[in-house]
Amino acid sequence: MKTQDIMARLQAKYPGEKEYLQAVQEVLESVEEVYNQHPEFEKAKIVERMVEPDRIFTFRVTWVDDQGEVQTNTGYRIQFNSAIGPYKGGLRFHRMVNPSMLKFLGFEQTFKNALTTLPMGGAKGGSDFDPKGKTDAEIMRFCQAFMLELWQCIGPDQDIPAGDVGVGGREIGFLYGMYKKLAREYNTGVLTGKGSTWGGSILRPEATGFGALYFTQNLLHHAGKDIQGCKVAVSGFGNVAWGACIKALELGAKVVAISGPDGVCAIPDGITKEMIDYMLVMRASNRDRVEDMATRFPDKAQFTAGKKAWSVPCDIALPCAFQNELSEDDAKELKANGCWCCCEVSNMGCQPGAIHYFQHNGVLFAPGKAVNAGGVATSGLEMTQNAEHISWSGKEVDEKLHFIMKSIHEQCVKFGTQPDGSVDYVKGANIAGFMKVAQAMLEQGTI
Ligand code: GLU
């Protein structure tokens, strides 16, 4: 297999699918050498099959807004790969959602899920619906209209959606309510991220952020460092950033920045518990403005419009917002301001130039598919609890999450350790995930 040849074919076939092509290129570059040592993969055309989704559902979603006006959006579910388990992955509601974005996310999800040690295939879905400025009633009507189509494609042993950007506990509640009505079954295993009184796992809302910090701890420990007292810059203020801030604080780090599409809030003395709680209010307001934090806590947070979290000096950068949110110039600014570690929490949060810069300038870097896998891993734990009709305590879930993040770190070290002893976490995560999926596809024949 030659990455260049495959990429040329994909570029010709899917011109303009920028994010999808970027995600495929990164994985293929990482695995090319190992792949070519396995002629049986080449013979079965594993790579050619793996880069194409199994199937894509596209549907129209029509709903009525509070003014009584009819609105139309597009809904998608991309079932990417089911070699190691049923399709699993979140739903994203964001105005920029398109097939390229969901194909990149579904592709990444396949390897991420393989890293979790749990039996889950990869999928992603969502809509170009923009939650910004919508009322709760509008969100409910949209979720119901979306599920009216989606329910035919999903099932607890078939495809299990969850949240992602723009989809949290509130949306999962509305989606599940409509699913239940249509399916006429109380099938909690069909969605994850549910409320804890009706089948949701304790710690699922916190899990992506908590898992990211557990991974960071493992990485720092491996590098002979400690998170205690470190200054951390976090981008975003949604569910993932919220969980990351809670755990960073608990581990003795100081969160000195959070950000939003409108700018950054610098927090020189570190974020407090009260401020972290306020992040939930900001998310529920659908205003999508981080400035609200500085308005609410004027003595603690200073807002600067148009700036990113990466402009605030820190030791550790945690991108927690959106793909490609950290550019090469941001990476240079971070390094110049003293940053020595970047753990990508958002999916593909760093642009290729930024990753290259980190890796060649002594900044420890780990990719999203390893760092943020605690979210989907805890979804997997939620599925197990649903299948057994039980619920575990927070302590039990947290112990399992700890174990999973440690094991993901070990897989990265196993496949990513370089001759000089350093660890290439991008390579490690990609090879570990890829080998597992490739082997399963090979054993299941040409399908
Ligand atoms: N959207 C999350 C992710 O990117 C979670 C998916 C899930 O829980 O299924 O991994």
CSV table of C-alpha atoms and ligand atoms in Angstrom, one decimal:
chain,number,residue,atom,x,y,z
A,1,MET,CA,0.0,0.0,0.0
A,2,LYS,CA,1.2,3.5,-0.8
A,3,THR,CA,-0.5,6.3,1.1
A,4,GLN,CA,0.1,8.7,-1.8
A,5,ASP,CA,-1.7,6.4,-4.3
A,6,ILE,CA,-4.7,5.8,-2.1
A,7,MET,CA,-4.9,9.5,-1.2
A,8,ALA,CA,-4.8,10.5,-4.9
A,9,ARG,CA,-7.7,8.1,-5.6
A,10,LEU,CA,-9.7,9.5,-2.7
A,11,GLN,CA,-9.0,13.1,-3.6
A,12,ALA,CA,-10.3,12.5,-7.1
A,13,LYS,CA,-13.4,10.7,-5.8
A,14,TYR,CA,-14.2,13.0,-3.0
A,15,PRO,CA,-12.8,16.4,-4.0
A,16,GLY,CA,-13.5,19.0,-1.3
A,17,GLU,CA,-14.1,16.6,1.5
A,18,LYS,CA,-11.2,18.3,3.4
A,19,GLU,CA,-11.6,16.9,6.9
A,20,TYR,CA,-12.2,13.4,5.8
A,21,LEU,CA,-9.1,13.4,3.5
A,22,GLN,CA,-7.1,14.9,6.4
A,23,ALA,CA,-8.1,12.2,8.8
A,24,VAL,CA,-7.5,9.4,6.4
A,25,GLN,CA,-4.1,10.8,5.4
A,26,GLU,CA,-2.9,11.0,9.0
A,27,VAL,CA,-3.9,7.4,9.7
A,28,LEU,CA,-2.4,5.9,6.5
A,29,GLU,CA,0.9,7.7,7.0
A,30,SER,CA,1.2,6.2,10.5
A,31,VAL,CA,0.3,2.7,9.5
A,32,GLU,CA,1.9,2.3,6.1
A,33,GLU,CA,5.1,0.7,7.3
A,34,VAL,CA,3.4,-1.8,9.6
A,35,TYR,CA,0.7,-2.6,7.0
A,36,ASN,CA,3.3,-3.4,4.4
A,37,GLN,CA,4.7,-6.1,6.6
A,38,HIS,CA,1.4,-7.9,6.3
A,39,PRO,CA,0.9,-9.1,2.8
A,40,GLU,CA,-2.4,-10.7,3.9
A,41,PHE,CA,-3.9,-7.3,4.5
A,42,GLU,CA,-2.8,-6.1,1.1
A,43,LYS,CA,-4.3,-9.1,-0.6
A,44,ALA,CA,-7.7,-8.6,1.2
A,45,LYS,CA,-7.5,-4.8,0.3
A,46,ILE,CA,-8.1,-4.0,3.9
A,47,VAL,CA,-7.1,-0.3,3.6
A,48,GLU,CA,-9.3,0.3,0.5
A,49,ARG,CA,-12.3,-1.1,2.4
A,50,MET,CA,-11.5,0.5,5.7
A,51,VAL,CA,-11.5,4.1,4.4
A,52,GLU,CA,-15.0,3.8,2.9
A,53,PRO,CA,-18.0,3.9,5.3
A,54,ASP,CA,-20.2,0.8,5.3
A,55,ARG,CA,-23.3,3.0,4.6
A,56,ILE,CA,-24.5,6.5,4.8
A,57,PHE,CA,-28.1,7.5,5.6
A,58,THR,CA,-29.2,11.0,4.6
A,59,PHE,CA,-32.6,12.4,5.4
A,60,ARG,CA,-34.6,15.6,5.5
A,61,VAL,CA,-35.6,16.9,9.0
A,62,THR,CA,-38.6,19.3,9.0
A,63,TRP,CA,-39.8,21.0,12.1
A,64,VAL,CA,-41.7,24.1,13.2
A,65,ASP,CA,-40.0,27.0,15.1
A,66,ASP,CA,-41.5,29.1,17.9
A,67,GLN,CA,-42.8,31.6,15.3
A,68,GLY,CA,-44.7,28.9,13.6
A,69,GLU,CA,-42.4,28.9,10.6
A,70,VAL,CA,-41.4,25.6,8.9
A,71,GLN,CA,-37.7,24.9,9.1
A,72,THR,CA,-35.8,22.2,7.1
A,73,ASN,CA,-32.4,20.7,7.9
A,74,THR,CA,-30.5,17.7,6.8
A,75,GLY,CA,-29.9,14.7,9.0
A,76,TYR,CA,-27.2,12.0,8.6
A,77,ARG,CA,-26.0,8.7,10.1
A,78,ILE,CA,-22.8,7.3,8.8
A,79,GLN,CA,-22.2,3.7,9.8
A,80,PHE,CA,-18.5,3.4,9.2
A,81,ASN,CA,-17.2,0.1,10.4
A,82,SER,CA,-18.6,-2.8,12.3
A,83,ALA,CA,-15.6,-5.2,12.4
A,84,ILE,CA,-15.3,-5.4,16.2
A,85,GLY,CA,-18.8,-4.5,17.4
A,86,PRO,CA,-22.1,-2.7,16.6
A,87,TYR,CA,-21.8,0.8,15.1
A,88,LYS,CA,-21.1,3.3,17.9
A,89,GLY,CA,-20.5,7.1,17.9
A,90,GLY,CA,-22.1,10.4,18.7
A,91,LEU,CA,-24.5,12.8,17.0
A,92,ARG,CA,-23.3,16.4,16.2
A,93,PHE,CA,-25.7,19.3,15.8
A,94,HIS,CA,-23.8,22.2,14.3
A,95,ARG,CA,-24.4,24.5,11.4
A,96,MET,CA,-21.2,23.3,9.6
A,97,VAL,CA,-22.1,19.6,9.7
A,98,ASN,CA,-21.7,18.0,6.3
A,99,PRO,CA,-20.8,14.5,4.9
A,100,SER,CA,-17.0,15.3,5.0
A,101,MET,CA,-17.1,16.2,8.7
A,102,LEU,CA,-19.1,13.2,9.7
A,103,LYS,CA,-17.0,10.8,7.5
A,104,PHE,CA,-13.9,12.1,9.3
A,105,LEU,CA,-15.5,11.7,12.7
A,106,GLY,CA,-16.8,8.2,11.8
A,107,PHE,CA,-13.4,7.1,10.5
A,108,GLU,CA,-11.6,8.4,13.7
A,109,GLN,CA,-14.3,6.8,15.9
A,110,THR,CA,-13.5,3.4,14.4
A,111,PHE,CA,-9.9,3.4,15.7
A,112,LYS,CA,-10.8,5.2,18.9
A,113,ASN,CA,-13.4,2.6,19.8
A,114,ALA,CA,-10.9,-0.1,19.0
A,115,LEU,CA,-8.5,1.4,21.5
A,116,THR,CA,-11.0,1.4,24.3
A,117,THR,CA,-10.7,-2.4,24.7
A,118,LEU,CA,-14.5,-2.7,24.3
A,119,PRO,CA,-16.4,-4.3,21.4
A,120,MET,CA,-17.6,-1.2,19.5
A,121,GLY,CA,-17.6,-0.4,15.8
A,122,GLY,CA,-17.4,3.2,14.5
A,123,ALA,CA,-20.2,5.6,13.4
A,124,LYS,CA,-21.2,9.2,13.5
A,125,GLY,CA,-24.2,11.3,12.7
A,126,GLY,CA,-25.9,14.6,13.2
A,127,SER,CA,-27.4,17.5,11.4
A,128,ASP,CA,-26.6,21.0,10.2
A,129,PHE,CA,-29.2,22.3,12.7
A,130,ASP,CA,-27.7,25.2,14.7
A,131,PRO,CA,-28.6,25.1,18.4
A,132,LYS,CA,-27.4,28.7,18.9
A,133,GLY,CA,-30.3,30.9,20.0
A,134,LYS,CA,-32.9,28.1,19.9
A,135,THR,CA,-35.4,27.7,22.8
A,136,ASP,CA,-35.8,24.4,24.7
A,137,ALA,CA,-39.1,23.9,22.9
A,138,GLU,CA,-37.4,24.3,19.5
A,139,ILE,CA,-34.6,21.9,20.5
A,140,MET,CA,-37.2,19.3,21.5
A,141,ARG,CA,-39.2,19.6,18.3
A,142,PHE,CA,-36.0,19.3,16.2
A,143,CYS,CA,-34.8,16.2,18.2
A,144,GLN,CA,-38.2,14.6,17.7
A,145,ALA,CA,-38.3,15.3,14.0
A,146,PHE,CA,-34.7,14.0,13.7
A,147,MET,CA,-35.6,10.7,15.5
A,148,LEU,CA,-38.6,10.2,13.3
A,149,GLU,CA,-36.1,9.2,10.6
A,150,LEU,CA,-33.2,8.0,12.6
A,151,TRP,CA,-35.0,5.3,14.6
A,152,GLN,CA,-35.2,3.0,11.6
A,153,CYS,CA,-31.4,2.9,11.3
A,154,ILE,CA,-30.4,2.2,15.0
A,155,GLY,CA,-30.8,-0.5,17.7
A,156,PRO,CA,-29.0,-1.7,20.8
A,157,ASP,CA,-27.2,-4.5,18.8
A,158,GLN,CA,-27.0,-2.5,15.5
A,159,ASP,CA,-26.0,1.1,16.0
A,160,ILE,CA,-25.9,3.1,19.3
A,161,PRO,CA,-25.7,6.9,18.9
A,162,ALA,CA,-24.7,9.3,21.8
A,163,GLY,CA,-23.9,13.0,22.2
A,164,ASP,CA,-21.2,15.1,20.6
A,165,VAL,CA,-20.9,18.9,19.9
A,166,GLY,CA,-24.4,20.4,20.3
A,167,VAL,CA,-25.9,17.2,21.7
A,168,GLY,CA,-25.9,16.6,25.5
A,169,GLY,CA,-28.1,15.1,28.1
A,170,ARG,CA,-31.1,17.3,27.2
A,171,GLU,CA,-31.0,16.3,23.6
A,172,ILE,CA,-30.5,12.6,24.3
A,173,GLY,CA,-33.6,12.8,26.6
A,174,PHE,CA,-35.7,14.3,23.8
A,175,LEU,CA,-34.3,11.8,21.3
A,176,TYR,CA,-34.9,8.8,23.5
A,177,GLY,CA,-38.5,9.9,24.3
A,178,MET,CA,-39.4,9.9,20.6
A,179,TYR,CA,-37.5,6.6,19.9
A,180,LYS,CA,-39.4,4.9,22.7
A,181,LYS,CA,-42.7,6.1,21.3
A,182,LEU,CA,-41.9,4.9,17.8
A,183,ALA,CA,-40.3,1.6,18.8
A,184,ARG,CA,-42.9,0.8,21.5
A,185,GLU,CA,-40.1,-0.7,23.6
A,186,TYR,CA,-38.2,0.5,26.6
A,187,ASN,CA,-34.9,-0.3,24.9
A,188,THR,CA,-32.4,1.9,26.9
A,189,GLY,CA,-29.4,0.3,25.1
A,190,VAL,CA,-30.2,2.2,21.9
A,191,LEU,CA,-28.6,5.5,23.0
A,192,THR,CA,-25.9,6.4,25.5
A,193,GLY,CA,-25.5,9.5,27.6
A,194,LYS,CA,-29.0,9.1,29.1
A,195,GLY,CA,-30.1,10.5,32.4
A,196,SER,CA,-28.9,8.6,35.4
A,197,THR,CA,-32.5,7.8,36.6
A,198,TRP,CA,-33.4,6.1,33.3
A,199,GLY,CA,-30.5,3.9,32.2
A,200,GLY,CA,-27.7,6.4,31.9
A,201,SER,CA,-24.3,5.6,33.5
A,202,ILE,CA,-23.1,7.6,36.4
A,203,LEU,CA,-20.0,9.6,35.3
A,204,ARG,CA,-20.9,9.5,31.6
A,205,PRO,CA,-21.3,13.3,31.4
A,206,GLU,CA,-17.9,13.8,33.0
A,207,ALA,CA,-16.2,10.9,31.3
A,208,THR,CA,-14.6,12.5,28.3
A,209,GLY,CA,-12.9,15.2,30.4
A,210,PHE,CA,-12.0,12.9,33.2
A,211,GLY,CA,-10.6,10.3,30.9
A,212,ALA,CA,-8.5,13.0,29.1
A,213,LEU,CA,-7.0,14.0,32.4
A,214,TYR,CA,-6.3,10.4,33.4
A,215,PHE,CA,-4.5,9.9,30.0
A,216,THR,CA,-2.6,13.2,30.5
A,217,GLN,CA,-1.5,11.9,34.0
A,218,ASN,CA,-0.3,8.6,32.4
A,219,LEU,CA,1.6,10.5,29.7
A,220,LEU,CA,3.2,12.9,32.2
A,221,HIS,CA,4.2,10.0,34.5
A,222,HIS,CA,5.8,8.2,31.6
A,223,ALA,CA,7.8,11.4,30.9
A,224,GLY,CA,8.8,11.8,34.5
A,225,LYS,CA,6.6,14.8,35.2
A,226,ASP,CA,3.6,15.7,37.4
A,227,ILE,CA,0.4,17.6,36.7
A,228,GLN,CA,0.3,19.2,40.2
A,229,GLY,CA,0.7,22.9,40.0
A,230,CYS,CA,0.7,23.0,36.2
A,231,LYS,CA,-1.1,25.8,34.4
A,232,VAL,CA,-3.6,24.5,31.9
A,233,ALA,CA,-5.3,26.3,29.0
A,234,VAL,CA,-8.6,24.8,27.9
A,235,SER,CA,-10.5,25.7,24.8
A,236,GLY,CA,-14.3,25.6,24.7
A,237,PHE,CA,-16.8,25.6,27.6
A,238,GLY,CA,-19.0,22.7,26.7
A,239,ASN,CA,-19.4,19.3,28.2
A,240,VAL,CA,-15.9,18.1,27.4
A,241,ALA,CA,-14.2,21.3,28.7
A,242,TRP,CA,-16.4,21.2,31.8
A,243,GLY,CA,-15.3,17.6,32.7
A,244,ALA,CA,-11.6,18.4,32.0
A,245,CYS,CA,-11.8,21.5,34.3
A,246,ILE,CA,-13.3,19.5,37.2
A,247,LYS,CA,-10.6,16.8,37.0
A,248,ALA,CA,-7.7,19.3,36.4
A,249,LEU,CA,-8.8,21.1,39.6
A,250,GLU,CA,-9.1,17.9,41.5
A,251,LEU,CA,-5.6,16.8,40.5
A,252,GLY,CA,-4.0,20.1,41.7
A,253,ALA,CA,-3.6,21.9,38.3
A,254,LYS,CA,-4.7,25.5,37.6
A,255,VAL,CA,-7.0,26.2,34.7
A,256,VAL,CA,-5.9,29.6,33.5
A,257,ALA,CA,-8.1,29.9,30.3
A,258,ILE,CA,-11.3,28.8,28.8
A,259,SER,CA,-12.6,30.1,25.4
A,260,GLY,CA,-15.5,30.3,23.0
A,261,PRO,CA,-16.3,31.3,19.4
A,262,ASP,CA,-16.3,35.0,20.7
A,263,GLY,CA,-12.9,35.0,22.4
A,264,VAL,CA,-11.0,33.9,25.5
A,265,CYS,CA,-11.4,34.3,29.3
A,266,ALA,CA,-8.1,34.5,31.0
A,267,ILE,CA,-8.4,33.3,34.7
A,268,PRO,CA,-5.0,34.3,36.3
A,269,ASP,CA,-5.8,32.7,39.7
A,270,GLY,CA,-7.3,29.5,38.2
A,271,ILE,CA,-10.8,28.5,37.6
A,272,THR,CA,-13.0,27.8,40.7
A,273,LYS,CA,-15.7,25.2,41.4
A,274,GLU,CA,-18.3,27.9,41.2
A,275,MET,CA,-17.1,29.0,37.7
A,276,ILE,CA,-17.1,25.4,36.5
A,277,ASP,CA,-20.7,25.0,37.6
A,278,TYR,CA,-21.5,28.2,35.7
A,279,MET,CA,-20.2,26.6,32.5
A,280,LEU,CA,-23.3,24.3,32.6
A,281,VAL,CA,-25.5,27.4,32.7
A,282,MET,CA,-23.7,28.9,29.8
A,283,ARG,CA,-24.1,25.8,27.7
A,284,ALA,CA,-27.8,25.5,28.6
A,285,SER,CA,-28.4,29.1,27.5
A,286,ASN,CA,-27.6,28.3,23.9
A,287,ARG,CA,-25.9,31.7,23.6
A,288,ASP,CA,-22.5,30.2,22.7
A,289,ARG,CA,-20.6,33.1,24.4
A,290,VAL,CA,-17.7,32.7,26.8
A,291,GLU,CA,-17.8,36.4,27.6
A,292,ASP,CA,-20.7,35.5,29.9
A,293,MET,CA,-18.2,34.0,32.3
A,294,ALA,CA,-16.4,37.4,32.7
A,295,THR,CA,-19.7,39.2,33.1
A,296,ARG,CA,-20.7,36.8,35.9
A,297,PHE,CA,-17.2,36.7,37.6
A,298,PRO,CA,-15.7,40.1,36.7
A,299,ASP,CA,-12.9,39.9,39.5
A,300,LYS,CA,-11.7,36.5,38.3
A,301,ALA,CA,-12.1,36.2,34.5
A,302,GLN,CA,-10.8,38.7,31.9
A,303,PHE,CA,-12.4,38.5,28.5
A,304,THR,CA,-10.6,39.3,25.3
A,305,ALA,CA,-12.6,39.3,22.1
A,306,GLY,CA,-11.3,37.4,19.0
A,307,LYS,CA,-8.4,35.6,20.9
A,308,LYS,CA,-8.0,31.9,21.4
A,309,ALA,CA,-7.1,30.0,24.6
A,310,TRP,CA,-3.6,29.5,23.1
A,311,SER,CA,-2.7,33.2,23.7
A,312,VAL,CA,-2.7,32.6,27.5
A,313,PRO,CA,0.6,31.3,28.8
A,314,CYS,CA,0.3,27.8,30.1
A,315,ASP,CA,2.3,24.5,30.7
A,316,ILE,CA,-0.4,22.2,29.2
A,317,ALA,CA,-2.8,22.9,26.3
A,318,LEU,CA,-6.0,21.0,26.2
A,319,PRO,CA,-8.0,21.7,23.0
A,320,CYS,CA,-11.6,20.7,23.9
A,321,ALA,CA,-13.7,22.4,21.3
A,322,PHE,CA,-13.7,21.6,17.6
A,323,GLN,CA,-11.6,20.1,14.8
A,324,ASN,CA,-8.6,22.1,13.5
A,325,GLU,CA,-9.0,24.6,16.3
A,326,LEU,CA,-5.2,24.8,16.9
A,327,SER,CA,-3.0,26.0,14.0
A,328,GLU,CA,0.7,25.9,13.5
A,329,ASP,CA,0.9,29.6,14.5
A,330,ASP,CA,-1.0,28.8,17.7
A,331,ALA,CA,1.5,25.9,18.4
A,332,LYS,CA,4.4,28.4,18.0
A,333,GLU,CA,2.7,30.9,20.3
A,334,LEU,CA,2.1,28.2,22.9
A,335,LYS,CA,5.7,27.0,22.8
A,336,ALA,CA,7.0,30.6,22.9
A,337,ASN,CA,4.9,31.2,26.0
A,338,GLY,CA,6.3,28.1,27.8
A,339,CYS,CA,3.9,25.3,26.9
A,340,TRP,CA,5.5,21.9,26.9
A,341,CYS,CA,2.6,19.5,26.5
A,342,CYS,CA,-0.6,19.4,24.4
A,343,CYS,CA,-3.2,16.6,24.8
A,344,GLU,CA,-5.8,16.9,22.1
A,345,VAL,CA,-9.2,16.3,23.6
A,346,SER,CA,-11.4,17.5,20.7
A,347,ASN,CA,-11.5,15.2,17.7
A,348,MET,CA,-8.6,16.2,15.3
A,349,GLY,CA,-8.3,19.5,17.3
A,350,CYS,CA,-4.8,20.2,16.0
A,351,GLN,CA,-4.0,21.0,12.3
A,352,PRO,CA,-1.3,18.8,10.8
A,353,GLY,CA,1.2,21.7,10.9
A,354,ALA,CA,0.6,22.1,14.6
A,355,ILE,CA,1.2,18.4,15.3
A,356,HIS,CA,4.4,18.5,13.2
A,357,TYR,CA,5.6,21.6,15.1
A,358,PHE,CA,4.9,20.1,18.5
A,359,GLN,CA,6.6,16.8,17.6
A,360,HIS,CA,9.7,18.5,16.3
A,361,ASN,CA,10.1,21.1,19.0
A,362,GLY,CA,10.0,19.1,22.2
A,363,VAL,CA,6.3,19.5,23.1
A,364,LEU,CA,4.7,16.3,24.3
A,365,PHE,CA,1.7,15.6,22.1
A,366,ALA,CA,-1.1,13.0,22.1
A,367,PRO,CA,-4.0,12.7,19.6
A,368,GLY,CA,-7.7,13.0,20.3
A,369,LYS,CA,-8.5,9.4,19.5
A,370,ALA,CA,-6.4,8.3,22.5
A,371,VAL,CA,-7.0,11.2,24.8
A,372,ASN,CA,-10.8,11.6,24.5
A,373,ALA,CA,-11.6,7.9,24.2
A,374,GLY,CA,-12.9,7.9,27.9
A,375,GLY,CA,-16.2,9.3,26.7
A,376,VAL,CA,-17.1,6.5,24.3
A,377,ALA,CA,-15.5,4.0,26.6
A,378,THR,CA,-18.0,5.0,29.3
A,379,SER,CA,-20.7,4.8,26.7
A,380,GLY,CA,-19.6,1.2,26.3
A,381,LEU,CA,-19.9,0.7,30.1
A,382,GLU,CA,-23.4,2.2,29.9
A,383,MET,CA,-24.3,-0.3,27.2
A,384,THR,CA,-23.1,-3.2,29.5
A,385,GLN,CA,-25.1,-1.9,32.4
A,386,ASN,CA,-28.2,-1.6,30.2
A,387,ALA,CA,-27.8,-5.1,28.8
A,388,GLU,CA,-27.5,-6.5,32.4
A,389,HIS,CA,-30.3,-4.2,33.6
A,390,ILE,CA,-28.1,-2.9,36.5
A,391,SER,CA,-26.3,0.3,37.4
A,392,TRP,CA,-22.9,0.5,38.8
A,393,SER,CA,-21.7,3.0,41.4
A,394,GLY,CA,-19.6,6.0,40.5
A,395,LYS,CA,-16.6,4.3,42.1
A,396,GLU,CA,-17.0,1.2,39.9
A,397,VAL,CA,-17.3,3.3,36.7
A,398,ASP,CA,-14.4,5.5,37.7
A,399,GLU,CA,-12.2,2.5,38.4
A,400,LYS,CA,-13.0,1.0,35.0
A,401,LEU,CA,-12.4,4.3,33.3
A,402,HIS,CA,-9.0,4.6,35.0
A,403,PHE,CA,-8.1,1.1,33.8
A,404,ILE,CA,-9.2,1.8,30.2
A,405,MET,CA,-7.2,5.0,30.0
A,406,LYS,CA,-4.1,3.3,31.4
A,407,SER,CA,-4.5,0.6,28.9
A,408,ILE,CA,-4.9,3.0,26.0
A,409,HIS,CA,-1.7,4.8,27.1
A,410,GLU,CA,0.0,1.4,27.2
A,411,GLN,CA,-1.1,0.6,23.7
A,412,CYS,CA,0.3,3.9,22.5
A,413,VAL,CA,3.6,3.2,24.2
A,414,LYS,CA,3.8,-0.3,22.8
A,415,PHE,CA,3.2,0.7,19.2
A,416,GLY,CA,4.6,4.3,19.3
A,417,THR,CA,8.0,4.0,21.1
A,418,GLN,CA,10.8,5.3,18.8
A,419,PRO,CA,14.4,4.1,18.6
A,420,ASP,CA,15.5,7.0,20.8
A,421,GLY,CA,13.0,6.0,23.5
A,422,SER,CA,10.5,8.8,22.9
A,423,VAL,CA,6.9,8.0,22.2
A,424,ASP,CA,5.1,9.0,19.0
A,425,TYR,CA,1.6,8.9,20.4
A,426,VAL,CA,0.0,9.6,17.0
A,427,LYS,CA,1.7,6.6,15.5
A,428,GLY,CA,1.1,4.5,18.6
A,429,ALA,CA,-2.7,5.2,18.7
A,430,ASN,CA,-3.2,4.8,15.0
A,431,ILE,CA,-1.3,1.5,14.7
A,432,ALA,CA,-2.9,0.0,17.8
A,433,GLY,CA,-6.4,0.8,16.6
A,434,PHE,CA,-5.8,-0.1,13.0
A,435,MET,CA,-4.2,-3.5,13.7
A,436,LYS,CA,-7.2,-4.6,15.8
A,437,VAL,CA,-9.8,-3.5,13.2
A,438,ALA,CA,-7.7,-4.9,10.3
A,439,GLN,CA,-7.3,-8.3,11.9
A,440,ALA,CA,-11.1,-8.6,12.6
A,441,MET,CA,-11.9,-7.6,9.0
A,442,LEU,CA,-9.5,-10.2,7.7
A,443,GLU,CA,-11.0,-12.9,9.8
A,444,GLN,CA,-14.6,-12.0,8.7
A,445,GLY,CA,-13.9,-12.5,5.0
A,446,THR,CA,-14.6,-10.3,2.0
A,447,ILE,CA,-17.9,-8.5,2.9
B,1,GLU,N1,-18.9,11.9,20.6
B,1,GLU,C1,-18.1,11.2,21.5
B,1,GLU,C2,-16.8,10.8,20.8
B,1,GLU,O1,-16.4,11.6,19.9
B,1,GLU,C3,-18.7,10.1,22.3
B,1,GLU,C4,-19.4,9.0,21.4
B,1,GLU,C5,-20.2,8.0,22.2
B,1,GLU,O2,-20.2,8.0,23.4
B,1,GLU,O3,-20.7,7.1,21.5
B,1,GLU,O4,-16.2,9.9,21.0
